[in-house]
């Protein structure tokens, strides 16, 4: 039973380019969460999605960032016109129901984004 | 901020000793979870404790929850080198669907 799969593991972009991060949740999981982590810090919530719906995007910057979780295929976190401050590790997690409902989240190993 | 805060930020102990980490939070919760993160990897779920529970065990792990003090502790008994990692608490609030992570405790086990 495959876990949460994120790709790529490492992504290098130049300032102004677009970054696309992919996340395939665990089989049977319909809830996906994206987090950002800077070195030596905790995870900062960005967005929570269910299939085809954004449930909570309160942690995501209003500009340049977007997320989707289509009916078919992985969830995508897109960062347009990247800047140096976007350099971080981005983690995806999935669960069978919203975590307020007493279910743990299962994490991928993250995508480490570096902006040159 | 509704973020949980771990204490201490860093902890170094001898192999075989017990490690205790604490987490404090600010408002009422639905549940509290502990996660471990090894360097360069994603988080691994350890234990979930509901607001109406006071203590849970899983192997060498023991978690307590004191809702009156808005705090939780994670005890790792008979520590091993493989326990070296960062440990995070995460709180889920009654009316929210997201969980909020603390800044973590970095645990180092000396051989």
CSV table of C-alpha atoms in Angstrom, one decimal:
chain,number,residue,atom,x,y,z
A,1,UNK,CA,0.0,0.0,0.0
A,2,UNK,CA,1.9,3.0,-1.3
A,3,UNK,CA,2.2,6.0,1.0
A,4,UNK,CA,1.8,9.7,0.0
A,5,UNK,CA,4.0,10.3,-3.1
A,6,UNK,CA,5.5,13.7,-3.8
A,7,UNK,CA,7.4,14.7,-6.8
A,8,UNK,CA,9.9,15.9,-7.6
A,9,UNK,CA,11.9,15.5,-4.4
A,10,UNK,CA,14.1,18.4,-5.4
A,11,UNK,CA,13.3,21.3,-7.7
A,12,UNK,CA,15.5,24.1,-8.8
A,13,UNK,CA,14.0,27.2,-10.4
A,14,UNK,CA,15.3,30.6,-11.4
A,15,UNK,CA,13.6,33.7,-10.1
A,16,UNK,CA,10.5,34.5,-12.2
A,17,UNK,CA,9.9,30.9,-13.3
A,18,UNK,CA,7.0,28.7,-12.3
A,19,UNK,CA,7.2,25.8,-9.8
A,20,UNK,CA,4.8,22.8,-9.9
A,21,UNK,CA,4.7,20.4,-7.0
A,22,UNK,CA,2.7,17.2,-7.2
A,23,UNK,CA,1.2,15.1,-4.5
A,24,UNK,CA,-0.6,11.7,-4.9
A,25,UNK,CA,-2.4,10.9,-1.7
A,26,UNK,CA,-2.7,7.5,-0.1
A,27,UNK,CA,-5.2,5.2,-1.7
A,28,UNK,CA,-8.7,5.9,-0.4
A,29,UNK,CA,-7.7,9.3,1.0
A,30,UNK,CA,-9.8,12.2,-0.3
A,31,UNK,CA,-8.4,15.0,1.9
A,32,UNK,CA,-5.1,16.7,1.0
A,33,UNK,CA,-3.1,19.3,2.9
A,34,UNK,CA,-0.1,21.3,1.9
A,35,UNK,CA,2.5,22.7,4.3
A,36,UNK,CA,5.7,24.7,4.0
A,37,UNK,CA,8.7,24.2,6.2
A,38,UNK,CA,11.8,26.4,6.6
A,39,UNK,CA,15.0,24.9,8.1
A,40,UNK,CA,14.8,24.3,11.8
A,41,UNK,CA,11.2,25.3,12.0
A,42,UNK,CA,7.8,23.7,12.2
A,43,UNK,CA,5.3,23.1,9.4
A,44,UNK,CA,3.1,26.1,8.4
A,45,UNK,CA,-0.3,25.2,7.0
A,46,UNK,CA,-1.0,26.4,3.5
A,47,UNK,CA,-4.1,24.9,2.1
A,48,UNK,CA,-6.6,22.0,2.6
A,49,UNK,CA,-8.4,20.4,-0.3
A,50,UNK,CA,-10.9,17.7,-1.0
A,51,UNK,CA,-11.5,16.3,-4.4
A,52,UNK,CA,-12.2,19.3,-6.7
A,53,UNK,CA,-12.8,21.7,-3.8
A,54,UNK,CA,-10.6,24.0,-1.8
A,55,UNK,CA,-11.8,23.8,1.8
A,56,UNK,CA,-9.4,26.1,3.6
A,57,UNK,CA,-6.7,28.3,1.9
A,58,UNK,CA,-6.1,30.6,4.8
A,59,UNK,CA,-2.4,29.8,5.0
A,60,UNK,CA,-1.7,30.4,1.3
A,61,UNK,CA,-0.4,33.8,0.0
A,62,UNK,CA,-3.0,35.5,-2.0
A,63,UNK,CA,-0.7,36.1,-5.0
A,64,UNK,CA,1.4,33.7,-7.1
A,65,UNK,CA,0.3,30.6,-5.2
A,66,UNK,CA,-2.5,28.3,-6.2
A,67,UNK,CA,-3.6,24.7,-5.4
A,68,UNK,CA,-5.9,22.2,-7.0
A,69,UNK,CA,-7.0,18.6,-6.4
A,70,UNK,CA,-8.8,17.4,-9.5
A,71,UNK,CA,-11.2,14.5,-9.8
A,72,UNK,CA,-8.5,12.5,-11.5
A,73,UNK,CA,-4.8,12.8,-10.9
A,74,UNK,CA,-2.6,14.3,-8.2
A,75,UNK,CA,-3.0,17.5,-6.2
A,76,UNK,CA,-0.8,20.3,-7.6
A,77,UNK,CA,0.7,23.2,-5.7
A,78,UNK,CA,1.7,25.9,-8.2
A,79,UNK,CA,3.9,28.9,-7.5
A,80,UNK,CA,4.2,31.4,-10.2
A,81,UNK,CA,7.0,33.9,-10.7
A,82,UNK,CA,9.1,32.4,-7.9
A,83,UNK,CA,11.2,34.5,-5.7
A,84,UNK,CA,14.2,33.6,-3.4
A,85,UNK,CA,11.9,33.6,-0.4
A,86,UNK,CA,9.9,30.7,-1.8
A,87,UNK,CA,12.9,28.4,-1.1
A,88,UNK,CA,11.6,25.8,1.4
A,89,UNK,CA,10.5,22.3,1.8
A,90,UNK,CA,6.9,21.7,0.8
A,91,UNK,CA,5.1,18.8,2.3
A,92,UNK,CA,1.8,17.2,1.4
A,93,UNK,CA,-0.3,15.1,3.7
A,94,UNK,CA,-3.5,13.1,3.2
A,95,UNK,CA,-6.2,11.7,5.5
A,96,UNK,CA,-9.4,9.8,5.2
A,97,UNK,CA,-11.4,12.6,6.6
A,98,UNK,CA,-10.8,16.1,7.9
A,99,UNK,CA,-8.4,15.9,10.8
A,100,UNK,CA,-10.8,17.7,13.2
A,101,UNK,CA,-12.5,14.3,12.9
A,102,UNK,CA,-9.8,12.5,14.8
A,103,UNK,CA,-7.8,11.1,11.9
A,104,UNK,CA,-4.0,11.3,11.6
A,105,UNK,CA,-2.4,12.7,8.6
A,106,UNK,CA,0.0,10.7,6.4
A,107,UNK,CA,2.9,12.7,5.0
A,108,UNK,CA,5.0,12.5,1.9
A,109,UNK,CA,8.8,13.1,2.0
A,110,UNK,CA,8.4,16.6,0.6
A,111,UNK,CA,9.7,18.6,-2.3
A,112,UNK,CA,12.7,20.8,-1.6
A,113,UNK,CA,12.4,23.9,-3.7
A,114,UNK,CA,15.5,26.0,-4.3
A,115,UNK,CA,15.3,29.3,-6.1
A,116,UNK,CA,18.5,30.6,-7.8
B,1,UNK,CA,-1.9,32.4,17.3
B,2,UNK,CA,-3.4,29.0,18.0
B,3,UNK,CA,0.0,27.2,17.6
B,4,UNK,CA,1.2,24.7,20.0
B,5,UNK,CA,4.6,25.4,21.5
B,6,UNK,CA,7.0,22.6,22.4
B,7,UNK,CA,9.5,22.7,25.2
B,8,UNK,CA,12.4,22.3,25.2
B,9,UNK,CA,13.5,23.4,21.7
B,10,UNK,CA,16.4,20.9,21.9
B,11,UNK,CA,17.1,18.0,24.1
B,12,UNK,CA,20.2,15.8,24.3
B,13,UNK,CA,20.3,12.7,26.4
B,14,UNK,CA,22.2,9.4,26.9
B,15,UNK,CA,21.0,6.3,25.2
B,16,UNK,CA,18.8,4.4,27.6
B,17,UNK,CA,17.5,7.4,29.4
B,18,UNK,CA,13.9,8.7,29.2
B,19,UNK,CA,13.1,11.8,27.1
B,20,UNK,CA,10.2,14.1,28.0
B,21,UNK,CA,8.9,16.8,25.7
B,22,UNK,CA,6.1,19.2,26.5
B,23,UNK,CA,3.5,21.0,24.3
B,24,UNK,CA,1.3,23.9,25.4
B,25,UNK,CA,-1.6,25.4,23.4
B,26,UNK,CA,-3.9,28.3,23.8
B,27,UNK,CA,-7.6,27.4,23.1
B,28,UNK,CA,-9.8,24.4,23.4
B,29,UNK,CA,-9.0,21.4,21.2
B,30,UNK,CA,-10.7,18.5,19.6
B,31,UNK,CA,-7.6,16.4,19.6
B,32,UNK,CA,-3.8,16.6,19.9
B,33,UNK,CA,-1.3,14.6,17.9
B,34,UNK,CA,2.4,14.0,18.1
B,35,UNK,CA,4.6,13.5,15.0
B,36,UNK,CA,8.2,12.6,14.5
B,37,UNK,CA,10.4,13.9,11.6
B,38,UNK,CA,13.7,12.4,10.7
B,39,UNK,CA,16.2,14.6,8.9
B,40,UNK,CA,15.2,15.1,5.3
B,41,UNK,CA,12.0,13.1,5.6
B,42,UNK,CA,8.3,13.7,6.0
B,43,UNK,CA,6.5,13.5,9.3
B,44,UNK,CA,5.4,10.2,10.8
B,45,UNK,CA,2.3,10.1,13.0
B,46,UNK,CA,3.0,8.7,16.5
B,47,UNK,CA,-0.1,9.1,18.7
B,48,UNK,CA,-3.4,11.0,18.6
B,49,UNK,CA,-5.1,11.8,21.9
B,50,UNK,CA,-8.7,13.1,22.1
B,51,UNK,CA,-9.8,15.9,24.3
B,52,UNK,CA,-11.7,13.5,26.6
B,53,UNK,CA,-8.6,11.3,27.1
B,54,UNK,CA,-5.9,11.8,29.6
B,55,UNK,CA,-3.3,9.3,28.7
B,56,UNK,CA,-2.3,7.0,25.8
B,57,UNK,CA,0.5,4.5,25.3
B,58,UNK,CA,2.1,3.1,22.2
B,59,UNK,CA,5.1,0.9,22.8
B,60,UNK,CA,7.8,3.0,24.5
B,61,UNK,CA,5.7,6.2,24.0
B,62,UNK,CA,3.4,7.7,26.6
B,63,UNK,CA,1.3,10.8,25.9
B,64,UNK,CA,-0.6,12.7,28.6
B,65,UNK,CA,-3.1,15.5,28.1
B,66,UNK,CA,-4.1,18.0,30.7
B,67,UNK,CA,-6.9,20.2,29.2
B,68,UNK,CA,-7.2,22.3,32.3
B,69,UNK,CA,-3.6,23.4,31.8
B,70,UNK,CA,-3.8,23.2,28.0
B,71,UNK,CA,-0.7,21.1,27.8
B,72,UNK,CA,0.5,17.7,26.7
B,73,UNK,CA,3.7,15.7,27.2
B,74,UNK,CA,5.4,13.0,25.2
B,75,UNK,CA,7.6,10.5,27.1
B,76,UNK,CA,9.9,8.2,25.3
B,77,UNK,CA,11.3,5.5,27.6
B,78,UNK,CA,14.6,3.7,27.2
B,79,UNK,CA,15.7,5.9,24.4
B,80,UNK,CA,17.6,4.5,21.4
B,81,UNK,CA,19.9,6.1,18.8
B,82,UNK,CA,17.1,5.7,16.3
B,83,UNK,CA,14.9,8.0,18.3
B,84,UNK,CA,17.1,11.0,17.3
B,85,UNK,CA,14.6,13.2,15.4
B,86,UNK,CA,12.4,16.3,15.7
B,87,UNK,CA,9.1,15.8,17.5
B,88,UNK,CA,6.1,18.0,16.8
B,89,UNK,CA,2.8,18.4,18.5
B,90,UNK,CA,-0.2,19.4,16.4
B,91,UNK,CA,-3.6,20.6,17.6
B,92,UNK,CA,-7.0,20.2,15.9
B,93,UNK,CA,-9.6,22.7,17.0
B,94,UNK,CA,-13.3,21.8,17.3
B,95,UNK,CA,-14.5,24.1,14.5
B,96,UNK,CA,-11.5,23.7,12.1
B,97,UNK,CA,-10.5,21.1,9.6
B,98,UNK,CA,-6.8,21.9,9.7
B,99,UNK,CA,-4.2,21.1,12.4
B,100,UNK,CA,-1.6,23.5,13.6
B,101,UNK,CA,1.9,22.4,14.3
B,102,UNK,CA,4.3,23.6,16.9
B,103,UNK,CA,7.9,24.5,16.2
B,104,UNK,CA,9.2,21.2,17.5
B,105,UNK,CA,11.7,19.6,19.9
B,106,UNK,CA,15.0,18.4,18.4
B,107,UNK,CA,16.0,15.3,20.3
B,108,UNK,CA,19.5,13.9,20.1
B,109,UNK,CA,20.4,10.5,21.7
B,110,UNK,CA,24.0,10.1,22.6
B,111,UNK,CA,25.5,6.6,22.3
